[in-house]
Backbone as a ProteinNet text record, in pm:
[ID]
protein_1_A
[PRIMARY]
MKRIAAVVTAALLVFGPVATWQARAQIHERVYPAPKAPLDLAGLPSAAAMTTVTTADGLPLRGVEVAPRDGKPTFLMFHGNGSSATDSVRWLSPLVAEGYGVVAAEYREYSGNPGRASEKGLAADADAFFDRARTVAGAGPLIVVGHSLGGGVAFGLASRRKLDGLVTIGTFTRLSAMAPAIARPLLTDRYDNKGAIAALDEPLFLIHGDADEVIPYAHGEALRAQAAAAHRQGALFTVRGAGHGPDSATLAMVLRAIVAKVESGEATAKVTLPAHVRLAPF
[TERTIARY]
-1324.4	-1277.4	-1360.3	-1398.1	-1466.7	-1610.7	-1662.8	-1797.6	-1804.5	-1690.8	-1690	-1776.8	-1767.8	-1840.4	-1990.2	-2047.8	-2191.1	-2234.4	-2155	-2189.9	-2192.7	-2089.2	-2080.1	-2189.7	-2213.7	-2316.5	-2452.2	-2484.8	-2613.1	-2622.8	-2514.5	-2516.6	-2537.9	-2470.8	-2484.9	-2624.6	-2682.1	-2816.7	-2918.4	-2897.8	-2993.5	-2976	-2852.7	-2828.9	-2799.5	-2744.3	-2710.9	-2583.3	-2537.7	-2409.4	-2405.8	-2520.2	-2518.3	-2488.9	-2491.4	-2466	-2351.3	-2251.2	-2139.4	-2062.3	-2075.9	-2007.1	-2062.7	-2191.9	-2248.6	-2190.2	-2168.9	-2104.7	-1962.2	-1893.2	-1755.8	-1753.1	-1851.1	-1856.6	-1874.4	-1958.2	-1978.4	-1854.7	-1785.2	-1659.4	-1560.1	-1552.1	-1459.9	-1489.1	-1615.4	-1652.3	-1615	-1612.8	-1575.3	-1423	-1354.5	-1208.4	-1148.6	-1209.2	-1157.9	-1268.4	-1310.1	-1412.4	-1350.5	-1315.2	-1230.7	-1300.8	-1238.6	-1291.1	-1290.2	-1392.3	-1403.9	-1355	-1356.1	-1316.7	-1168.9	-1133.6	-992.3	-909	-782.7	-690.8	-678.5	-663.9	-627.5	-538.5	-476.1	-376.1	-433.6	-563.6	-625.7	-596.7	-546.6	-519.4	-390.6	-313.9	-186.6	-72.9	41.1	155.8	191.1	243.2	270.9	371.8	456.2	556.9	499.2	375	315.1	285.9	305.9	281.9	223.5	148.3	98.4	212.6	206.3	300.3	223.6	274.7	210.8	313.5	277	362.1	286.5	361.1	300.3	335.9	236.3	258.7	308.3	355.3	406	296.5	170.4	61.6	-1.8	69.9	34.8	-63	-93.7	-187.4	-115.2	-161.6	-108	-180.6	-107.3	-166	-114.2	-206.4	-167.6	-150.6	-48.5	-26	19.8	69	115.4	255.7	341.7	477.5	524.8	618.4	687.8	836	919.3	1062.8	1125.4	1222.6	1290.1	1381.9	1409.5	1503.8	1620.2	1736.2	1852.3	1889.8	1879.4	1920.8	1827.4	1706.6	1610.9	1566.4	1524.8	1472.6	1338.9	1298.6	1170.5	1087.1	956.3	861.6	777.9	770.6	676.4	556.5	441	323.2	214.8	170.6	57.3	-58.8	-168.7	-278.2	-370.7	-464.6	-562.2	-670.1	-759.6	-849.8	-954.4	-988.2	-1088.3	-1031.7	-902.1	-834.7	-784	-689.9	-636.5	-496.4	-429.9	-294.3	-292.2	-395.5	-397.8	-410.6	-487.1	-496	-359.1	-281.5	-147.3	-60.6	-62.8	21.1	-24.4	-155.5	-205.5	-159.9	-164.9	-126.1	21.5	104.1	248	289.2	193.4	224.2	326.3	330	435.4	575.8	593.1	723.7	753.9	651	669.8	721	665.7	707.7	853.2	906.1	1045.9	1139.9	1086.6	1171.6	1177.8	1103.4	1100.9	1028.9	1074.1	1006.9	895.9	795	683.4	644	628.7	561.4	439.2	321.8	196	136.2	141.2	91.3	-60.9	-114.5	-257.7	-279.9	-380.3	-401.5	-489.6	-484.6	-580.6	-721.6	-815.9	-957.6	-982.6	-880	-894.9	-876.6	-957.4	-938.3	-926.6	-1008.1	-1008.1	-904.8	-824.2	-726	-795.6	-742.7	-802.9	-772.8	-841.6	-814.2	-906.9	-888.4	-967.6	-871.4	-898.8	-809.6	-810.5	-694	-675.6	-536.6	-508.5	-375.1	-267.3	-290.5	-193.3	-180.4	-292.3	-288.1	-217.9	-247.6	-182.9	-34.1	6.3	149.6	218.3	155.8	211.9	214.8	111.3	107.9	222	243.8	349.3	486.6	510.9	639.4	663	559.9	574.6	601.7	529.9	552	684.7	729.3	860.6	970.6	961.8	1061.7	1061.5	942.5	934.4	991.9	958.1	1006.4	1158.3	1215.2	1360.8	1427	1365.3	1416.9	1402.3	1286.1	1261.8	1356.8	1382.1	1468.2	1614.3	1654.6	1794.5	1884	1988.4	2081.9	2036.1	1924.7	1877.6	1799.5	1776.1	1699.8	1557	1504	1365.2	1298.7	1204.3	1135.8	991.7	948.7	814	720	605.9	506.5	372.9	309.3	178.1	79.7	-37	-141.7	-252.6	-288.1	-400	-381.3	-471.7	-453.2	-320.5	-280.7	-153.4	-34.5	-51.1	55	74.7	-36.2	-25.6	43.7	13.7	81	230.8	264.4	404.4	479.1	415.7	478.2	506.4	410.7	431.4	547.5	557.4	668.2	801.7	806.9	931.4	975.3	880.5	916.4	981.5	966	1019.2	1134.8	1143.1	1243.7	1316.6	1436.6	1512	1478.3	1426.4	1386.8	1486.7	1494.9	1578.7	1509.7	1378.9	1302.7	1157	1088.5	947.3	869.8	765.9	682.8	537.9	467.5	324.3	249.7	130	46	-90.5	-130.3	-262.8	-289.3	-193.4	-203.7	-240.6	-318.4	-366.6	-263.8	-283.3	-193.1	-209.9	-333.1	-367.6	-514.1	-549.9	-685	-790.7	-762.6	-861.1	-896.5	-804.6	-831	-936.5	-967.1	-1067.5	-1205.2	-1216.5	-1342.7	-1380.4	-1509.6	-1551.5	-1518.1	-1521.6	-1485.5	-1569.8	-1697.8	-1786.1	-1744.2	-1676.7	-1638.3	-1502.5	-1420.2	-1280.9	-1265.4	-1348.8	-1333.4	-1362.6	-1431.4	-1466.5	-1362.7	-1266.7	-1163.1	-1062.1	-1046	-948.8	-811.7	-804.9	-677.9	-640.2	-509.3	-462.5	-399.3	-308.1	-232.7	-185.8	-102.2	-51.8	68.9	42.3	149.2	231.2	164.6	236.6	332.3	285.4	369.9	486.1	472.7	577.9	697.3	680	783.7	913.3	903.6	1023.7	1122.2	1073.7	1161.5	1213	1175.7	1219.4	1370.6	1430.6	1573.5	1597.2	1495.9	1508.1	1445	1482.6	1421	1271.7	1194.9	1049.3	1005.5	922	870.2	717.6	655.2	510	457.1	353.2	286.1	140.5	90.4	-48.6	-108.1	-228.7	-300.2	-365.4	-357.2	-415.6	-566.8	-625.3	-770.8	-825.6	-752.3	-792.8	-915.1	-1026.6	-1148.7	-1166.6	-1078.9	-1087.6	-999.8	-872.8	-778.5	-733.2	-787.7	-757	-606.7	-572.3	-432.4	-368	-447.3	-392.1	-320.6	-360.4	-291.4	-149	-134.1	-0.7	87.8	30	105.6	145	55.4	86.4	197.7	197.7	305.2	437.4	432.3	553.8	608.5	521	565.3	626.4	567.2	621.4	758.2	772.3	901.2	1008.7	972.8	1068.2	1108.3	1010.9	1039.5	1128	1113.9	1193.5	1326.5	1352.3	1476.4	1494.4	1383.9	1392.5	1437.5	1487.5	1525.4	1411.9	1381.9	1279.6	1213.1	1089	1019.8	872.1	794	652.8	637.8	576.3	543	393.8	361.1	221.6	181.5	77	28.6	-92.7	-75.5	-181.9	-298.9	-418.1	-539.1	-570.1	-483.4	-504.4	-592	-667.8	-752.1	-677.6	-739.4	-684.2	-563.9	-522.3	-401.3	-376.7	-251.9	-224.2	-245.6	-259.4	-271.5	-140.1	-145.3	-28.8	93.1	73	185.9	253.6	172.6	229.7	298.5	233.7	295.3	428.4	434.6	560.2	671.2	638.7	740	788.5	696.4	735.7	819.4	778.5	854.6	993.1	1005.3	1139.4	1227.6	1169.8	1246.4	1287.8	1198.2	1230.1	1339.9	1332	1437.8	1572.6	1576.1	1701.4	1756.7	1668.4	1713	1765.6	1694	1736.1	1869.8	1882.6	2005.1	2125.4	2102.2	2213	2251.4	2160.6	2185.5	2164.3	2107.1	2084.8	1937.5	1866.1	1723.7	1699	1803.1	1788.8	1838.3	1875	1925.2	1820.8	1867.3	1775.9	1721.3	1592.4	1526.6	1435.7	1398.6	1307.4	1166.1	1071.5	933	840.5	720.7	623.9	580.3	528.2	494.7	387.9	300.9	192.4	230.4	358	405.9	500.8	471	555.5	631.1	760.7	846.8	883.5	862.9	899.1	985.5	1118.4	1206.2	1187.9	1225.6	1226.7	1351.7
-190.2	-327.7	-400.8	-334.1	-404.5	-437.7	-385.9	-419.7	-560.4	-623.5	-760.4	-851.6	-837.2	-925.2	-921	-802.4	-789.2	-838.3	-807.5	-846.9	-998.8	-1065.5	-1211.1	-1280.7	-1237.9	-1301	-1290.3	-1171.5	-1152.5	-1236.6	-1242.5	-1318.6	-1467	-1520.8	-1662.9	-1696.5	-1605.4	-1629	-1626.4	-1535.9	-1519.8	-1626.6	-1650.2	-1736.5	-1881.5	-1904.7	-2039.9	-2089.4	-2208.6	-2259.9	-2286.5	-2309	-2336.7	-2212.2	-2097.6	-1972.5	-1894.9	-1968.5	-1898.6	-1810.5	-1840	-1755.1	-1613.6	-1599.9	-1466.4	-1393.9	-1468.4	-1409.2	-1368.4	-1453.4	-1419.9	-1294.3	-1279.8	-1161.1	-1036	-1045.7	-930.5	-902.2	-1009.6	-989.5	-916.1	-959.2	-893.5	-744.7	-709.2	-568.1	-488.7	-556.4	-486.8	-478.6	-584.7	-581.8	-489.6	-488.7	-409	-317.7	-215.9	-123	-22.5	-71.2	3.5	126.2	244.2	359.9	332.6	376.2	346.7	460.3	583.5	697.6	687.5	708.2	702.4	806.9	776.6	871.8	998.3	1110.8	1234	1315.8	1417.3	1495.4	1622.8	1641.2	1763	1779.5	1896.5	1927.2	1870.7	1800.8	1744.9	1844.1	1826.3	1913	1913.7	2025.7	2040.6	1938.5	1886.7	1788.5	1648.6	1627.3	1493.9	1457.6	1331.4	1282.8	1142.3	1107.6	970.7	877.6	755.6	653.3	524.7	440.6	312.5	201.3	98.7	-19.5	-139.6	-244.1	-367.7	-479.7	-549.1	-655	-782.8	-875.4	-1001.4	-1080.6	-1058	-1126.8	-1040.8	-936.4	-862.9	-748.6	-703	-592.5	-458	-362.5	-226.4	-147.5	-98.5	-26.6	115.8	209.8	349.7	385.2	465.7	520.1	663.7	720.2	859.7	864.1	946.4	957.8	1101.9	1127.9	1256.6	1224.8	1273.4	1245.5	1321.2	1260.9	1330.9	1440.3	1537.9	1645.3	1642.4	1686.8	1710.2	1589.4	1470.2	1351	1306.2	1360.9	1322.3	1176.9	1111.4	975.4	972.5	853.6	832	737.5	767.5	680	604.9	474.2	393.5	371.4	424.2	428.1	332.3	246	156.7	203.1	245.1	306.5	202	250.8	164.5	116.4	32.4	-41.4	45.3	160.6	245.3	373	379.2	501.9	490.5	579.8	579.7	637.6	624.8	678.5	830.6	898.1	1044.2	1084.8	1008.6	1036.4	1023.3	924.4	904.8	1026.8	1079.4	1195.9	1317	1335.3	1447.8	1434.9	1313.6	1290.3	1322.8	1295.1	1319.5	1454.8	1540.9	1667.3	1755.4	1760.5	1840.4	1791.3	1659.8	1605.2	1625.1	1616.5	1645.9	1788	1880.6	2020.8	2039	1947.5	1955.5	1881	1818.7	1750.6	1600.6	1544.3	1398.2	1340.6	1224.9	1155.7	1067.3	1045.1	956.9	876.2	747.7	663.7	608.1	653.8	612.9	500	380.2	263.4	264.9	217.7	194.5	49.1	-11	-154.4	-189.8	-314.3	-369.5	-355	-329.7	-308	-167.5	-95.9	36.4	146.4	252.1	375.9	352.1	263.6	237.7	138.3	85.1	-16.6	-150.3	-230.6	-361.4	-462.2	-577.2	-686.2	-687.7	-789.5	-806.5	-815.2	-736.7	-729.1	-860.2	-898	-1012.7	-998.6	-1077.4	-1071.2	-1107.4	-1212.9	-1252.1	-1145	-1089	-986.2	-861	-816.7	-696.2	-717.5	-842.6	-872	-847.8	-890.7	-865.2	-715.5	-643.7	-498.8	-432.5	-478.4	-421.4	-442.3	-561.3	-588.5	-494.7	-473	-385.9	-242.3	-193.5	-55.7	-41.2	-148.4	-142.2	-123.4	-197.4	-182.1	-39.6	17.3	155.4	251.7	230.9	319.2	312.8	194.1	181.6	266.1	272.3	357.2	504.2	542	682.1	726.8	639.3	674.8	688.7	621.6	627	568.1	642.3	594.4	627	700.1	741	631.7	649.3	550.3	537.6	416.2	389.7	327	400	355.7	321.9	202.5	155.1	185.6	247	286.4	223.6	156.1	97.4	138.7	186.5	228.1	124.1	77	-14.3	-140.3	-169	-283.5	-274.1	-152	-132.4	-176.5	-178.9	-232.6	-380.9	-452.8	-593.8	-613.7	-525.8	-531.2	-505.5	-409.2	-375.1	-487.9	-550.5	-665.6	-776.7	-801	-903.7	-871.1	-744.6	-702.1	-724.7	-694.1	-711.5	-856.9	-949	-1091.2	-1134.5	-1050.2	-1086.4	-997.3	-876.3	-780.6	-723.6	-675.1	-609	-460.4	-409.2	-269	-191.7	-61	22.2	46.5	44.7	59.6	26.9	-28.7	-63.7	13.2	84.1	164.4	121.1	94.3	67.8	168.9	203.6	300.6	237.5	224.7	172.3	36.5	-55	-185.5	-294.4	-392.2	-500.8	-614	-702.8	-817.2	-919.6	-953.9	-1042.7	-1017.6	-1044.1	-1012.1	-1087.5	-1211.9	-1291.2	-1229.7	-1151.4	-1086.7	-977.6	-937.3	-833.6	-893.2	-1025.7	-1092.1	-1188.6	-1215.4	-1312.3	-1454.3	-1545.9	-1684.6	-1743.4	-1707.3	-1762.9	-1723.5	-1609.1	-1558.7	-1608.1	-1650.1	-1680.4	-1789.4	-1894.5	-1994.7	-1939.2	-1826.4	-1768.3	-1669	-1634.6	-1540.4	-1611.9	-1562	-1622.4	-1556.8	-1440	-1369.1	-1371	-1369.3	-1383.1	-1254.8	-1197.5	-1079.6	-1102.5	-1202.7	-1237.3	-1149.4	-1026.6	-930	-968.8	-1016.6	-1057.6	-1172.5	-1268	-1380.5	-1344.3	-1233.6	-1192.8	-1128.3	-1086.5	-1007.8	-1085.4	-1212.5	-1290	-1295.5	-1286.6	-1300.4	-1166.4	-1055.6	-925.7	-910.5	-848.1	-817	-668.6	-586.4	-441.2	-381.5	-259.4	-198.2	-177.5	-199.1	-187.7	-74.6	13.2	124.8	122.7	113.8	106.8	242.6	291.7	415.7	380.9	417.1	382.9	489.2	534.4	626.4	551.5	606.7	535	554	630.2	644.6	586.1	493.6	432.1	342.8	375.7	296.5	197.1	200.6	107.6	-14.7	10.1	-95.2	-58.6	-119.9	-78.9	-73.7	15.3	35.4	-93.7	-183.7	-310.7	-387.9	-369.2	-435.7	-381.2	-250.9	-192.2	-242.2	-252.5	-304.1	-450.3	-528.4	-669.4	-683.9	-601.3	-605.1	-562.9	-460.5	-418	-530.7	-598.7	-708.3	-821.4	-851.4	-956.5	-917.5	-790.9	-742.9	-750.1	-713.9	-720.5	-865.4	-957	-1097.7	-1158.1	-1106.6	-1157.4	-1083.2	-987.8	-910.3	-832.9	-778.6	-691.1	-552.2	-474.2	-335.9	-243.4	-145.7	-50	10.8	58.1	128.2	139.9	160.5	195.3	343	417.8	557.7	564.5	595.9	610.3	756.4	782.8	920.2	937.8	1013.1	1029	1106.2	1050.6	1116.7	1096.9	1030.9	1012.9	892	901	790.8	697.8	667.9	566.7	614.6	733.5	786.5	926.8	962.9	1098.7	1200.2	1327	1431.1	1444.8	1514.9	1525.4	1583	1685.4	1750.6	1655.3	1583.4	1488.1	1373.4	1321.7	1212.6	1255.2	1378.1	1427.2	1430	1473.8	1479	1339	1244.5	1108.2	1046.4	1067.4	1010	1074.1	1201.5	1263.8	1194.8	1165.7	1097	957.7	889	755.4	763.2	861.4	880.4	899.8	980	1003.5	873.1	787.9	659.6	568.8	564.6	479.7	527.3	657.5	710.2	697.7	701.3	686.3	539.5	449.9	307.7	263.5	350.7	320	335.9	225.9	232.6	297.2	297.8	357.8	502.2	559.4	696.9	792.6	891.7	988.2	1083.6	1112.3	1202.6	1296.4	1405.1	1502	1475.3	1464.9	1435.6	1533.9	1556	1641.2	1578.6	1661.8	1614.9	1506.4	1504.2	1406.7	1273.4	1256.3	1130.7	1064.3	940.8	865.3	757.2	748.7	653.9	539.3	415.8	296.9	206.3	215.8	128.4	-17.8	-107.3	-250.6	-314.6
389.9	408.8	514.8	624.4	730.7	695.1	582.6	539.3	480.3	459.3	407	494	624.2	714.6	688.9	687.4	668.1	531.1	429.3	292.6	279.3	328.3	314.1	392.6	515.5	597.4	530.1	480.6	413.6	286.9	209.9	85	110.4	212.3	240.8	291.8	371	420.5	308.2	213.1	104.3	-2.4	-44.8	-160.6	-122.9	-5.4	34.4	-30.2	9.5	-39.1	-188.3	-253.3	-396.8	-479	-417	-490.1	-426	-374.3	-309.9	-407.6	-538	-635.6	-630	-596.7	-585.2	-463.8	-356.1	-239.1	-271.2	-347.4	-385.7	-472.6	-559.3	-643.5	-558.8	-456.3	-369	-284.5	-242.3	-170.5	-259.5	-386.5	-479.8	-489.4	-495.7	-507.1	-383	-267.3	-144	-128.1	-167.5	-157.5	-263	-381.7	-493.7	-549.1	-474.1	-523.4	-621.3	-738.2	-831.8	-889.6	-879.5	-951.9	-1101.9	-1171.8	-1314.4	-1403.5	-1355.2	-1438.1	-1474.6	-1601.5	-1641.7	-1568.7	-1551.4	-1488.3	-1572.3	-1505.5	-1575.1	-1482.9	-1537.3	-1463.2	-1401.9	-1409.3	-1357.7	-1209	-1172.6	-1033.4	-978.6	-1059.9	-1014.4	-1041.6	-976.6	-1003.7	-1151.8	-1198.6	-1341.8	-1392.9	-1304.9	-1346.3	-1364.5	-1323.5	-1332.8	-1477.7	-1510.5	-1646.2	-1640.4	-1742	-1752.9	-1793.1	-1746	-1787.2	-1812.3	-1899.2	-1928.4	-1914.6	-1839.9	-1825.4	-1882.1	-1914	-1961.6	-1865.9	-1815.3	-1717.9	-1785.9	-1705.7	-1759.6	-1831.3	-1792.1	-1861.7	-1970.4	-2011.8	-2132	-2118.4	-1996.9	-1980	-1984.2	-2065	-2060.3	-1950.9	-1853.7	-1740.8	-1735.6	-1720	-1706.9	-1560	-1530.7	-1398.7	-1413	-1305.2	-1306.4	-1247.4	-1304.8	-1252.4	-1251.3	-1161.9	-1153.7	-1136.6	-1225.2	-1217.4	-1100.4	-1031.6	-921.3	-973.4	-886.2	-918	-819.4	-866.5	-779.1	-694.9	-752.4	-679.8	-570.1	-564.5	-460.9	-481.2	-372.5	-385.2	-459.3	-499.2	-565	-480.8	-472.3	-403.3	-507.1	-493.3	-570.1	-479.6	-520.6	-433.1	-480.3	-388.2	-412.2	-324.1	-386.9	-311.9	-248.9	-168	-102.9	-197.2	-145.5	-234.6	-304.2	-249.3	-313.6	-368.7	-384.3	-423.6	-566.9	-605.3	-741.6	-742.4	-855.5	-870.2	-855.5	-905.3	-892.4	-745.9	-666.8	-523.7	-457.9	-501.9	-445.7	-468.5	-590.2	-621.4	-541.1	-526.5	-446.3	-301.3	-248.2	-109	-87.2	-186.7	-174.2	-232.9	-259	-327.3	-254.2	-119.8	-56.1	-90.8	-103.1	-138.4	-286.6	-370.8	-513.2	-531.1	-454.2	-462.9	-424	-341.9	-298.9	-392.4	-496.4	-593.7	-582	-488.5	-478.7	-600.4	-645.3	-753.9	-701.5	-784.3	-748.7	-871.7	-853.6	-953	-882.2	-923.6	-861.7	-945.3	-892.1	-964.2	-969.1	-1080.1	-1090.6	-1126.7	-1064.5	-1077.1	-1196.9	-1236.7	-1333.8	-1277.2	-1364.6	-1332.2	-1278.3	-1239.7	-1180.8	-1285.6	-1271.5	-1348.4	-1498.6	-1551.2	-1694.3	-1741.7	-1651.8	-1690.9	-1716.6	-1808.3	-1837.4	-1727.1	-1733	-1641.3	-1521	-1438.1	-1315.9	-1197.9	-1095	-980.1	-900.7	-851.9	-763.9	-703.2	-601.2	-540.2	-642.3	-719.6	-821.8	-929.7	-971.6	-1074.5	-1027.9	-904.6	-854	-831.1	-806.4	-795.9	-930.3	-1039.1	-1171.8	-1201.9	-1158.9	-1178.1	-1101.2	-977.4	-894.3	-957	-1010.9	-1074.5	-1192.4	-1273.5	-1390.7	-1349.2	-1248.5	-1204.1	-1129.9	-1063.6	-999.7	-1104.7	-1213.4	-1319.6	-1374.1	-1391.5	-1438.9	-1335.2	-1208.6	-1103	-1090.1	-1110.3	-1103.1	-1210.8	-1329.5	-1437.6	-1402.1	-1349.4	-1312.9	-1202.5	-1104.9	-992.3	-1033	-1140.7	-1182.2	-1075.1	-1040.2	-938.6	-796.8	-784.9	-653.2	-582.4	-451.8	-375.5	-427.5	-420.4	-455.6	-333.1	-275.9	-154.8	-190.1	-153.9	-187.6	-71.7	-104.3	-4.2	-41.4	54	29.4	136.3	93.5	186.7	190.8	310.3	329.7	245.1	151.9	62.9	-11.8	-47.2	-115.6	-33.2	100.1	184.3	158.6	134.8	99.6	-34	-130.4	-260.1	-241.6	-155.9	-131.9	-61	38	104.5	3.5	-84.8	-186.1	-277.5	-318.8	-403.2	-333.1	-204	-128.8	-122.9	-136	-135	-266.2	-370.8	-502.6	-546.8	-495.6	-537.7	-416.1	-438.2	-332.8	-335.5	-224.6	-215.2	-129.7	-153.5	-66.2	67.3	66.4	189	161.6	262.4	250.8	357	313.3	403.5	384.8	494.3	485.5	571.9	527.5	597.5	621.1	746.8	778.2	717.1	731	665.5	766.3	720	803.9	813.7	910.7	928.9	816.8	785.9	673.9	639.2	515.6	470.9	550.8	585.8	658.8	794.1	850.4	978.5	966.6	842.9	820.5	791.3	796.3	764.2	876.5	895.6	997.3	953.5	1048.1	1018.4	906.3	901	798.7	657.9	645.6	513.1	467.3	559.2	524.2	419.2	419.5	312.8	173.5	165.2	36.2	-14.1	70	28.6	-61.3	-180.9	-272.5	-261.8	-199.7	-180.4	-33.3	-5.3	132.2	185.6	110	156.8	300.7	319.6	452.5	484.6	524.6	551.3	673.8	774.7	895.9	865.3	786.1	751.8	661.8	587.2	493.7	562.3	686.4	753.4	773.2	805.9	837.4	722	598.2	481.9	428.7	491.5	440.7	451.1	349.3	356.4	332.6	361.9	355.2	480.8	518.3	636.4	615.6	721.7	719	811.1	757.9	835.9	828.3	944.9	956.1	1001.7	936.5	976.6	1003.5	1121.8	1154	1246.1	1212.9	1300.7	1415	1536.3	1650	1660.4	1565.9	1559.7	1428.7	1369.6	1243.4	1266.5	1203.8	1217.6	1104.2	1003.6	891	916.9	940.7	981.5	1122.4	1225.4	1362.7	1392	1480.2	1518.8	1569.1	1623.5	1672.4	1561.9	1436.3	1325.4	1311.1	1324	1318.4	1430.9	1550.9	1665.1	1643.5	1586	1561.1	1457.9	1355.1	1256.2	1320	1406.9	1477.3	1563.4	1638.1	1724.7	1642.2	1528.3	1442.6	1388.8	1349.5	1298.4	1406.4	1529.1	1639.5	1666.6	1665.5	1690.8	1582.5	1460.1	1347.5	1333	1424.5	1424	1292.7	1242.1	1124.4	1168.5	1074.2	1102	1060.9	1145.2	1109.2	1230.4	1210.8	1318.5	1287.6	1394.2	1382.3	1416	1324.2	1347	1378.6	1502.4	1542.6	1530.2	1452.1	1433.4	1523.5	1629.7	1728.5	1668.9	1689.8	1643.3	1496.4	1423.5	1279.4	1252.4	1144.6	1102.5	1009	894.9	805.6	724.4	745.5	682.6	731.5	760.7	806.5	694.9	733.2	632.2	555	442.6	353.7	423.9	504.9	571.4	669.8	749	844.3	772.5	669.2	594.5	535.3	484.4	427.3	532.5	654.4	760.3	797.6	803.7	839	727.4	602.9	491.8	479.7	508.8	510.4	614.2	730.9	835.7	790	721.3	670.8	566.1	477.4	376.7	445.2	551.8	624	680.4	731.1	784.7	673.3	561.5	449.7	393.4	373.4	312.4	405.2	536.1	630.8	648.6	608.5	629	771.9	853.4	993.7	1026.2	1041.9	1073.8	1209.2	1295.5	1428.2	1433.1	1319.3	1317.2	1374.2	1450.3	1511.4	1405.9	1415.4	1320.7	1397.9	1333.2	1392.9	1342.6	1436.9	1403.3	1474.2	1419.3	1487.7	1619.8	1710	1844.5	1844.1	1743.4	1742.8	1678.1	1645.6	1588.4	1687.3	1724.4	1819	1741.6	1767.4	1699.1	1792	1743.5	1820.4	1731.7	1743.6	1663.8	1701.7	1609.9	1643.6	1586.2
[MASK]
++++++++++++++++++++++++++++++++++++++++++++++++++++++++++++++++++++++++++++++++++++++++++++++++++++++++++++++++++++++++++++++++++++++++++++++++++++++++++++++++++++++++++++++++++++++++++++++++++++++++++++++++++++++++++++++++++++++++++++++++++++++++++++++++++++++++++++++++++++++++++

């Protein structure tokens, strides 16, 4: 994400204002560096299966799902800009092994799916996968998790749907904050996550590594401060020494704690966390 600055500056110097569309094309490739290989189930838990949803604008999108067992909650996962639905399932594999359900959304333009990625397009994708996840979850809790760019997709979904809980991992305040001033007029997508906080009506849980070199930890702190100022319910989980996402084992422990808070209905409920995770309620 932080390479946007260098790409845009170079493009404008080379092409000039009459060719800003070329700069926009390069920005698109940096914001949405979509993997092209189609999804497959190789290396995923045996319970994983392909699923297909249809968006409101008529696109059939493939994703991956695992049904919950024994009344366990389900996670609807929106991955980061260079990742995929299969990566999401691998990341949550410790929880899958315990019976948690997962619906791993895949975006348009990604992994062989049709369409072109954009904030508006990914919003339609999120709505379609949310409907599928609600069916998979049944009567159990459905917790939405977004990593990096996927956090922006998740914030957008929360503005349109009522969620049982919203979790973001390594997410930025707004997309423009990741680009220099010269590039901001060329950004067609906003992903104003900080601005979305005031309208939330579900608990918000932020997870951020304090050694994140992609989305600096200061973004997580800024989102926490905004949530506190807006009197939202939730917490910031700081993972000491972690980069742009905690390892699977740590993430599983944090998500278990979040599930306990959601199921108890108390965002301030006490939970057990590993020593390298610091909890700051708001």
